[in-house]
Amino acid sequence: MLIRFNAGLERFFYLVGGAFFLAFILCVLFQIVARNSSLGTFVWTDEVAMFCFVWTVFLGSAVGYRRGVHYVVEVLPGSFTRTNTALTLLALVLCLPVIWVLTVEGWTYAEMSWRRFSFSLGFPMFYQNAAVAVSGAAMALFSVELIATTACRLFGTRQAGVQG
């Protein structure tokens, strides 16, 4: 059940992150065209581009974490399957404090942003800064799945609570 939920959440983050990335590209393209033509400059495009960029990065980092596509240093050859699985499990556990900081302190930072407003659009910066906590919460969910499946692979047991 958790695997299915996380797969849906990953897909949602992937699609929303892609939409934010497209909006970011279009916004920057509009900035370039406007500045190089006689349209002038539009201050709001900087804020929209930054908003889209922040959400793209943090949603993408959660997706990347679940897929295991972050940088990996191979210490041992691939034939050391059990040892590499144990090291993967250790790495996943060592990520938990960082995920905790992203989630808890990210939410604290976002809450402090309710009284800060964007310069040109005037919306609370909470909506931009909440990306950190949302990403951290998703990574926490993904961690439960990844740790459970890696531990099951390591110890040769069936996945009890995280089956798809």
Short mmCIF file of N, CA and C in Angstrom, two decimals:
data_model
loop_
_atom_site.label_atom_id
_atom_site.label_comp_id
_atom_site.label_asym_id
_atom_site.label_seq_id
_atom_site.Cartn_x
_atom_site.Cartn_y
_atom_site.Cartn_z
N MET A 1 0.81 -1.19 0.00
CA MET A 1 0.00 0.00 0.00
C MET A 1 0.87 1.27 0.00
N LEU A 2 1.91 1.28 0.81
CA LEU A 2 2.80 2.44 0.87
C LEU A 2 3.53 2.63 -0.46
N ILE A 3 3.93 1.54 -1.08
CA ILE A 3 4.62 1.64 -2.37
C ILE A 3 3.70 2.26 -3.42
N ARG A 4 2.46 1.85 -3.42
CA ARG A 4 1.49 2.40 -4.38
C ARG A 4 1.23 3.89 -4.10
N PHE A 5 1.08 4.24 -2.82
CA PHE A 5 0.87 5.65 -2.46
C PHE A 5 2.08 6.49 -2.86
N ASN A 6 3.28 5.99 -2.53
CA ASN A 6 4.50 6.73 -2.88
C ASN A 6 4.68 6.85 -4.39
N ALA A 7 4.29 5.82 -5.13
CA ALA A 7 4.38 5.89 -6.59
C ALA A 7 3.46 6.98 -7.12
N GLY A 8 2.27 7.07 -6.57
CA GLY A 8 1.35 8.13 -6.98
C GLY A 8 1.86 9.51 -6.60
N LEU A 9 2.41 9.62 -5.40
CA LEU A 9 2.98 10.89 -4.94
C LEU A 9 4.17 11.30 -5.81
N GLU A 10 5.01 10.32 -6.13
CA GLU A 10 6.15 10.59 -7.01
C GLU A 10 5.67 11.07 -8.38
N ARG A 11 4.69 10.41 -8.92
CA ARG A 11 4.15 10.79 -10.24
C ARG A 11 3.58 12.22 -10.19
N PHE A 12 2.84 12.52 -9.11
CA PHE A 12 2.27 13.85 -8.94
C PHE A 12 3.38 14.90 -8.86
N PHE A 13 4.41 14.64 -8.05
CA PHE A 13 5.54 15.57 -7.94
C PHE A 13 6.25 15.73 -9.27
N TYR A 14 6.38 14.65 -10.00
CA TYR A 14 7.04 14.68 -11.31
C TYR A 14 6.27 15.58 -12.27
N LEU A 15 4.96 15.42 -12.31
CA LEU A 15 4.14 16.22 -13.22
C LEU A 15 4.09 17.69 -12.80
N VAL A 16 3.88 17.94 -11.51
CA VAL A 16 3.83 19.32 -11.03
C VAL A 16 5.19 19.99 -11.18
N GLY A 17 6.26 19.26 -10.85
CA GLY A 17 7.61 19.79 -11.03
C GLY A 17 7.89 20.10 -12.49
N GLY A 18 7.43 19.25 -13.38
CA GLY A 18 7.59 19.50 -14.81
C GLY A 18 6.82 20.73 -15.27
N ALA A 19 5.62 20.90 -14.72
CA ALA A 19 4.82 22.09 -15.06
C ALA A 19 5.51 23.36 -14.55
N PHE A 20 6.05 23.30 -13.33
CA PHE A 20 6.79 24.45 -12.80
C PHE A 20 8.04 24.73 -13.64
N PHE A 21 8.70 23.68 -14.10
CA PHE A 21 9.89 23.86 -14.92
C PHE A 21 9.53 24.52 -16.26
N LEU A 22 8.44 24.07 -16.85
CA LEU A 22 7.97 24.66 -18.11
C LEU A 22 7.62 26.13 -17.90
N ALA A 23 6.92 26.43 -16.81
CA ALA A 23 6.58 27.81 -16.51
C ALA A 23 7.83 28.65 -16.28
N PHE A 24 8.83 28.06 -15.62
CA PHE A 24 10.11 28.76 -15.40
C PHE A 24 10.77 29.11 -16.74
N ILE A 25 10.84 28.13 -17.63
CA ILE A 25 11.46 28.34 -18.94
C ILE A 25 10.70 29.41 -19.74
N LEU A 26 9.38 29.32 -19.74
CA LEU A 26 8.58 30.30 -20.47
C LEU A 26 8.72 31.71 -19.89
N CYS A 27 8.81 31.78 -18.57
CA CYS A 27 8.96 33.07 -17.92
C CYS A 27 10.31 33.71 -18.26
N VAL A 28 11.36 32.92 -18.22
CA VAL A 28 12.69 33.43 -18.57
C VAL A 28 12.73 33.80 -20.06
N LEU A 29 12.12 33.00 -20.90
CA LEU A 29 12.06 33.32 -22.32
C LEU A 29 11.33 34.64 -22.55
N PHE A 30 10.23 34.82 -21.83
CA PHE A 30 9.50 36.09 -21.94
C PHE A 30 10.37 37.27 -21.49
N GLN A 31 11.14 37.08 -20.41
CA GLN A 31 12.05 38.13 -19.95
C GLN A 31 13.04 38.51 -21.05
N ILE A 32 13.61 37.51 -21.68
CA ILE A 32 14.62 37.75 -22.72
C ILE A 32 14.00 38.49 -23.90
N VAL A 33 12.85 38.01 -24.36
CA VAL A 33 12.18 38.64 -25.50
C VAL A 33 11.78 40.08 -25.16
N ALA A 34 11.24 40.26 -23.97
CA ALA A 34 10.78 41.60 -23.57
C ALA A 34 11.94 42.58 -23.46
N ARG A 35 13.05 42.15 -22.93
CA ARG A 35 14.20 43.05 -22.76
C ARG A 35 14.88 43.37 -24.09
N ASN A 36 14.85 42.42 -25.02
CA ASN A 36 15.51 42.64 -26.30
C ASN A 36 14.59 43.27 -27.35
N SER A 37 13.36 43.47 -26.99
CA SER A 37 12.45 44.18 -27.88
C SER A 37 12.05 45.49 -27.17
N SER A 38 11.11 46.15 -27.69
CA SER A 38 10.72 47.44 -27.09
C SER A 38 9.65 47.28 -26.02
N LEU A 39 9.43 46.06 -25.53
CA LEU A 39 8.41 45.86 -24.50
C LEU A 39 8.86 46.36 -23.13
N GLY A 40 10.15 46.43 -22.89
CA GLY A 40 10.66 46.88 -21.60
C GLY A 40 10.89 45.72 -20.65
N THR A 41 10.98 46.03 -19.38
CA THR A 41 11.21 44.99 -18.37
C THR A 41 9.96 44.80 -17.52
N PHE A 42 9.78 43.59 -17.09
CA PHE A 42 8.66 43.23 -16.22
C PHE A 42 9.24 42.64 -14.94
N VAL A 43 9.08 43.34 -13.83
CA VAL A 43 9.68 42.92 -12.56
C VAL A 43 9.07 41.62 -12.06
N TRP A 44 7.78 41.43 -12.28
CA TRP A 44 7.10 40.25 -11.77
C TRP A 44 7.66 38.95 -12.33
N THR A 45 8.27 38.99 -13.52
CA THR A 45 8.77 37.75 -14.12
C THR A 45 9.91 37.15 -13.29
N ASP A 46 10.70 38.00 -12.64
CA ASP A 46 11.78 37.48 -11.77
C ASP A 46 11.21 36.66 -10.62
N GLU A 47 10.15 37.19 -10.01
CA GLU A 47 9.54 36.50 -8.86
C GLU A 47 8.86 35.20 -9.28
N VAL A 48 8.16 35.23 -10.39
CA VAL A 48 7.50 34.01 -10.88
C VAL A 48 8.55 32.96 -11.24
N ALA A 49 9.62 33.38 -11.90
CA ALA A 49 10.69 32.45 -12.26
C ALA A 49 11.32 31.84 -11.02
N MET A 50 11.58 32.66 -9.99
CA MET A 50 12.18 32.15 -8.75
C MET A 50 11.24 31.17 -8.05
N PHE A 51 9.96 31.51 -7.99
CA PHE A 51 8.97 30.64 -7.38
C PHE A 51 8.95 29.28 -8.08
N CYS A 52 8.88 29.30 -9.40
CA CYS A 52 8.86 28.06 -10.18
C CYS A 52 10.15 27.27 -10.01
N PHE A 53 11.28 27.97 -9.97
CA PHE A 53 12.57 27.31 -9.81
C PHE A 53 12.67 26.60 -8.46
N VAL A 54 12.27 27.29 -7.39
CA VAL A 54 12.34 26.69 -6.05
C VAL A 54 11.48 25.44 -5.97
N TRP A 55 10.25 25.51 -6.45
CA TRP A 55 9.38 24.34 -6.40
C TRP A 55 9.90 23.22 -7.30
N THR A 56 10.45 23.55 -8.45
CA THR A 56 11.02 22.54 -9.34
C THR A 56 12.16 21.80 -8.66
N VAL A 57 13.05 22.54 -8.03
CA VAL A 57 14.22 21.94 -7.38
C VAL A 57 13.80 21.02 -6.24
N PHE A 58 12.91 21.49 -5.38
CA PHE A 58 12.57 20.67 -4.21
C PHE A 58 11.66 19.49 -4.55
N LEU A 59 10.72 19.66 -5.47
CA LEU A 59 9.92 18.51 -5.89
C LEU A 59 10.80 17.50 -6.62
N GLY A 60 11.71 18.01 -7.45
CA GLY A 60 12.63 17.12 -8.17
C GLY A 60 13.58 16.39 -7.24
N SER A 61 14.00 17.04 -6.16
CA SER A 61 14.91 16.35 -5.23
C SER A 61 14.20 15.21 -4.51
N ALA A 62 12.91 15.38 -4.22
CA ALA A 62 12.16 14.29 -3.59
C ALA A 62 12.01 13.12 -4.56
N VAL A 63 11.70 13.42 -5.81
CA VAL A 63 11.58 12.36 -6.83
C VAL A 63 12.93 11.66 -7.01
N GLY A 64 13.99 12.44 -7.10
CA GLY A 64 15.33 11.87 -7.25
C GLY A 64 15.73 11.00 -6.08
N TYR A 65 15.32 11.40 -4.87
CA TYR A 65 15.63 10.61 -3.68
C TYR A 65 14.94 9.25 -3.76
N ARG A 66 13.67 9.24 -4.13
CA ARG A 66 12.95 7.96 -4.21
C ARG A 66 13.53 7.06 -5.29
N ARG A 67 13.93 7.64 -6.40
CA ARG A 67 14.47 6.85 -7.50
C ARG A 67 15.93 6.47 -7.29
N GLY A 68 16.56 7.05 -6.29
CA GLY A 68 17.96 6.72 -6.01
C GLY A 68 18.92 7.23 -7.07
N VAL A 69 18.61 8.40 -7.64
CA VAL A 69 19.46 8.92 -8.71
C VAL A 69 20.39 10.03 -8.25
N HIS A 70 20.51 10.22 -6.95
CA HIS A 70 21.47 11.19 -6.45
C HIS A 70 22.87 10.61 -6.60
N TYR A 71 23.85 11.43 -6.36
CA TYR A 71 25.23 10.98 -6.51
C TYR A 71 25.52 9.80 -5.59
N VAL A 72 26.18 8.79 -6.15
CA VAL A 72 26.52 7.59 -5.40
C VAL A 72 27.99 7.31 -5.64
N VAL A 73 28.69 7.04 -4.57
CA VAL A 73 30.09 6.65 -4.68
C VAL A 73 30.17 5.15 -4.44
N GLU A 74 30.66 4.43 -5.44
CA GLU A 74 30.79 2.99 -5.30
C GLU A 74 32.11 2.68 -4.64
N VAL A 75 32.02 2.13 -3.44
CA VAL A 75 33.22 1.80 -2.68
C VAL A 75 33.67 0.39 -3.00
N LEU A 76 32.71 -0.48 -3.18
CA LEU A 76 33.00 -1.90 -3.43
C LEU A 76 32.45 -2.29 -4.81
N PRO A 77 33.03 -3.32 -5.41
CA PRO A 77 32.52 -3.78 -6.72
C PRO A 77 31.08 -4.29 -6.60
N GLY A 78 30.38 -4.29 -7.72
CA GLY A 78 29.00 -4.72 -7.77
C GLY A 78 28.77 -6.16 -7.33
N SER A 79 29.81 -6.97 -7.37
CA SER A 79 29.66 -8.38 -6.97
C SER A 79 29.47 -8.53 -5.45
N PHE A 80 29.77 -7.52 -4.69
CA PHE A 80 29.57 -7.53 -3.23
C PHE A 80 28.13 -7.09 -2.94
N THR A 81 27.18 -7.86 -3.42
CA THR A 81 25.78 -7.46 -3.37
C THR A 81 25.28 -7.22 -1.96
N ARG A 82 25.53 -8.15 -1.08
CA ARG A 82 25.03 -8.02 0.30
C ARG A 82 25.67 -6.84 1.02
N THR A 83 26.96 -6.66 0.85
CA THR A 83 27.65 -5.54 1.49
C THR A 83 27.17 -4.21 0.93
N ASN A 84 26.98 -4.13 -0.39
CA ASN A 84 26.47 -2.90 -1.00
C ASN A 84 25.05 -2.59 -0.54
N THR A 85 24.25 -3.64 -0.36
CA THR A 85 22.89 -3.43 0.14
C THR A 85 22.93 -2.90 1.57
N ALA A 86 23.84 -3.44 2.38
CA ALA A 86 23.99 -2.95 3.75
C ALA A 86 24.45 -1.49 3.77
N LEU A 87 25.36 -1.14 2.87
CA LEU A 87 25.81 0.25 2.79
C LEU A 87 24.69 1.17 2.30
N THR A 88 23.86 0.68 1.40
CA THR A 88 22.71 1.46 0.94
C THR A 88 21.75 1.71 2.09
N LEU A 89 21.52 0.68 2.89
CA LEU A 89 20.65 0.82 4.05
C LEU A 89 21.23 1.83 5.04
N LEU A 90 22.53 1.76 5.27
CA LEU A 90 23.18 2.73 6.15
C LEU A 90 23.04 4.15 5.61
N ALA A 91 23.23 4.32 4.32
CA ALA A 91 23.10 5.64 3.70
C ALA A 91 21.68 6.18 3.84
N LEU A 92 20.69 5.31 3.67
CA LEU A 92 19.30 5.74 3.82
C LEU A 92 19.00 6.19 5.25
N VAL A 93 19.54 5.46 6.21
CA VAL A 93 19.34 5.83 7.62
C VAL A 93 20.06 7.14 7.93
N LEU A 94 21.25 7.33 7.35
CA LEU A 94 22.01 8.56 7.59
C LEU A 94 21.36 9.78 6.94
N CYS A 95 20.48 9.55 5.98
CA CYS A 95 19.74 10.67 5.36
C CYS A 95 18.62 11.19 6.26
N LEU A 96 18.20 10.40 7.23
CA LEU A 96 17.05 10.77 8.06
C LEU A 96 17.22 12.10 8.81
N PRO A 97 18.40 12.39 9.39
CA PRO A 97 18.53 13.70 10.05
C PRO A 97 18.39 14.88 9.09
N VAL A 98 18.89 14.73 7.88
CA VAL A 98 18.76 15.79 6.88
C VAL A 98 17.29 15.97 6.50
N ILE A 99 16.59 14.86 6.34
CA ILE A 99 15.17 14.91 6.01
C ILE A 99 14.38 15.55 7.15
N TRP A 100 14.77 15.25 8.38
CA TRP A 100 14.14 15.86 9.55
C TRP A 100 14.31 17.38 9.51
N VAL A 101 15.51 17.84 9.23
CA VAL A 101 15.78 19.28 9.16
C VAL A 101 14.97 19.92 8.03
N LEU A 102 14.95 19.28 6.87
CA LEU A 102 14.16 19.82 5.75
C LEU A 102 12.69 19.97 6.14
N THR A 103 12.16 18.95 6.79
CA THR A 103 10.74 18.95 7.11
C THR A 103 10.41 19.93 8.24
N VAL A 104 11.07 19.76 9.37
CA VAL A 104 10.73 20.55 10.56
C VAL A 104 11.18 22.00 10.43
N GLU A 105 12.45 22.19 10.14
CA GLU A 105 12.95 23.56 10.03
C GLU A 105 12.45 24.25 8.76
N GLY A 106 12.20 23.47 7.72
CA GLY A 106 11.61 24.03 6.52
C GLY A 106 10.21 24.57 6.79
N TRP A 107 9.45 23.84 7.59
CA TRP A 107 8.11 24.31 7.95
C TRP A 107 8.20 25.55 8.84
N THR A 108 9.14 25.56 9.78
CA THR A 108 9.33 26.74 10.64
C THR A 108 9.69 27.96 9.79
N TYR A 109 10.59 27.78 8.85
CA TYR A 109 10.98 28.86 7.95
C TYR A 109 9.79 29.34 7.11
N ALA A 110 9.01 28.39 6.62
CA ALA A 110 7.84 28.76 5.81
C ALA A 110 6.83 29.55 6.65
N GLU A 111 6.59 29.11 7.88
CA GLU A 111 5.65 29.82 8.75
C GLU A 111 6.11 31.25 9.04
N MET A 112 7.42 31.45 9.17
CA MET A 112 7.94 32.80 9.39
C MET A 112 7.74 33.68 8.17
N SER A 113 7.48 33.08 7.04
CA SER A 113 7.36 33.83 5.79
C SER A 113 5.97 34.38 5.53
N TRP A 114 5.02 34.11 6.42
CA TRP A 114 3.67 34.64 6.22
C TRP A 114 3.66 36.16 6.22
N ARG A 115 4.59 36.77 6.97
CA ARG A 115 4.62 38.23 7.07
C ARG A 115 5.58 38.88 6.07
N ARG A 116 6.21 38.07 5.25
CA ARG A 116 7.09 38.60 4.19
C ARG A 116 6.36 38.45 2.87
N PHE A 117 6.38 39.49 2.09
CA PHE A 117 5.63 39.48 0.83
C PHE A 117 6.58 39.71 -0.34
N SER A 118 6.23 39.11 -1.46
CA SER A 118 7.03 39.33 -2.66
C SER A 118 6.89 40.79 -3.08
N PHE A 119 7.94 41.32 -3.66
CA PHE A 119 8.00 42.75 -3.96
C PHE A 119 6.96 43.18 -4.99
N SER A 120 6.92 42.50 -6.11
CA SER A 120 6.05 42.99 -7.20
C SER A 120 4.66 42.37 -7.20
N LEU A 121 4.54 41.12 -6.80
CA LEU A 121 3.24 40.45 -6.82
C LEU A 121 2.48 40.58 -5.51
N GLY A 122 3.21 40.74 -4.41
CA GLY A 122 2.58 40.95 -3.12
C GLY A 122 2.02 39.71 -2.44
N PHE A 123 2.37 38.50 -2.90
CA PHE A 123 1.87 37.30 -2.23
C PHE A 123 2.83 36.90 -1.11
N PRO A 124 2.33 36.25 -0.07
CA PRO A 124 3.20 35.84 1.04
C PRO A 124 4.28 34.86 0.56
N MET A 125 5.48 35.04 1.03
CA MET A 125 6.60 34.18 0.65
C MET A 125 6.44 32.75 1.20
N PHE A 126 5.45 32.56 2.06
CA PHE A 126 5.14 31.22 2.57
C PHE A 126 4.95 30.24 1.42
N TYR A 127 4.26 30.68 0.40
CA TYR A 127 3.93 29.79 -0.73
C TYR A 127 5.17 29.32 -1.48
N GLN A 128 6.20 30.11 -1.46
CA GLN A 128 7.46 29.68 -2.08
C GLN A 128 8.27 28.84 -1.11
N ASN A 129 8.36 29.27 0.13
CA ASN A 129 9.23 28.60 1.10
C ASN A 129 8.67 27.29 1.62
N ALA A 130 7.38 27.06 1.44
CA ALA A 130 6.78 25.79 1.86
C ALA A 130 7.32 24.61 1.05
N ALA A 131 7.95 24.88 -0.07
CA ALA A 131 8.50 23.81 -0.91
C ALA A 131 9.51 22.96 -0.15
N VAL A 132 10.26 23.58 0.74
CA VAL A 132 11.28 22.84 1.51
C VAL A 132 10.62 21.80 2.40
N ALA A 133 9.60 22.21 3.14
CA ALA A 133 8.92 21.28 4.05
C ALA A 133 8.14 20.21 3.30
N VAL A 134 7.51 20.58 2.20
CA VAL A 134 6.77 19.60 1.39
C VAL A 134 7.71 18.53 0.86
N SER A 135 8.85 18.97 0.37
CA SER A 135 9.85 18.03 -0.13
C SER A 135 10.36 17.12 0.98
N GLY A 136 10.63 17.70 2.14
CA GLY A 136 11.11 16.90 3.27
C GLY A 136 10.08 15.88 3.73
N ALA A 137 8.81 16.27 3.77
CA ALA A 137 7.75 15.33 4.18
C ALA A 137 7.64 14.18 3.19
N ALA A 138 7.74 14.49 1.91
CA ALA A 138 7.69 13.43 0.89
C ALA A 138 8.91 12.50 1.03
N MET A 139 10.08 13.09 1.27
CA MET A 139 11.28 12.27 1.45
C MET A 139 11.14 11.37 2.68
N ALA A 140 10.47 11.85 3.72
CA ALA A 140 10.24 11.01 4.91
C ALA A 140 9.38 9.81 4.55
N LEU A 141 8.32 10.04 3.79
CA LEU A 141 7.48 8.91 3.34
C LEU A 141 8.27 7.96 2.46
N PHE A 142 9.04 8.53 1.54
CA PHE A 142 9.85 7.70 0.66
C PHE A 142 10.88 6.91 1.45
N SER A 143 11.41 7.50 2.52
CA SER A 143 12.41 6.82 3.35
C SER A 143 11.86 5.57 4.00
N VAL A 144 10.63 5.65 4.49
CA VAL A 144 10.01 4.47 5.11
C VAL A 144 9.99 3.33 4.10
N GLU A 145 9.54 3.63 2.90
CA GLU A 145 9.49 2.60 1.86
C GLU A 145 10.89 2.09 1.51
N LEU A 146 11.83 3.01 1.27
CA LEU A 146 13.17 2.61 0.83
C LEU A 146 13.91 1.82 1.90
N ILE A 147 13.79 2.24 3.14
CA ILE A 147 14.46 1.53 4.23
C ILE A 147 13.86 0.14 4.39
N ALA A 148 12.52 0.06 4.33
CA ALA A 148 11.87 -1.25 4.49
C ALA A 148 12.22 -2.19 3.34
N THR A 149 12.18 -1.72 2.11
CA THR A 149 12.49 -2.61 0.98
C THR A 149 13.98 -2.99 0.96
N THR A 150 14.84 -2.06 1.33
CA THR A 150 16.27 -2.38 1.36
C THR A 150 16.58 -3.36 2.49
N ALA A 151 15.96 -3.18 3.64
CA ALA A 151 16.16 -4.11 4.76
C ALA A 151 15.63 -5.50 4.40
N CYS A 152 14.50 -5.54 3.72
CA CYS A 152 13.96 -6.85 3.29
C CYS A 152 14.88 -7.52 2.30
N ARG A 153 15.47 -6.74 1.39
CA ARG A 153 16.43 -7.30 0.45
C ARG A 153 17.67 -7.81 1.18
N LEU A 154 18.10 -7.07 2.18
CA LEU A 154 19.31 -7.44 2.91
C LEU A 154 19.09 -8.69 3.75
N PHE A 155 17.97 -8.74 4.43
CA PHE A 155 17.73 -9.85 5.35
C PHE A 155 16.88 -10.96 4.73
N GLY A 156 16.50 -10.80 3.48
CA GLY A 156 15.78 -11.86 2.77
C GLY A 156 14.39 -12.11 3.30
N THR A 157 13.72 -11.09 3.82
CA THR A 157 12.36 -11.26 4.32
C THR A 157 11.38 -10.63 3.36
N ARG A 158 10.12 -10.99 3.55
CA ARG A 158 9.05 -10.45 2.73
C ARG A 158 8.67 -9.06 3.24
N GLN A 159 8.24 -8.18 2.35
CA GLN A 159 7.87 -6.83 2.74
C GLN A 159 6.48 -6.84 3.35
N ALA A 160 6.42 -6.70 4.67
CA ALA A 160 5.15 -6.82 5.36
C ALA A 160 4.25 -5.60 5.17
N GLY A 161 4.71 -4.43 5.59
CA GLY A 161 3.82 -3.28 5.64
C GLY A 161 3.94 -2.34 4.46
N VAL A 162 4.80 -2.63 3.51
CA VAL A 162 5.00 -1.67 2.41
C VAL A 162 4.68 -2.26 1.05
N GLN A 163 3.93 -3.34 1.03
CA GLN A 163 3.66 -4.00 -0.25
C GLN A 163 2.85 -3.10 -1.16
N GLY A 164 3.11 -3.28 -2.47
CA GLY A 164 2.38 -2.50 -3.49
C GLY A 164 1.09 -3.12 -3.73
#
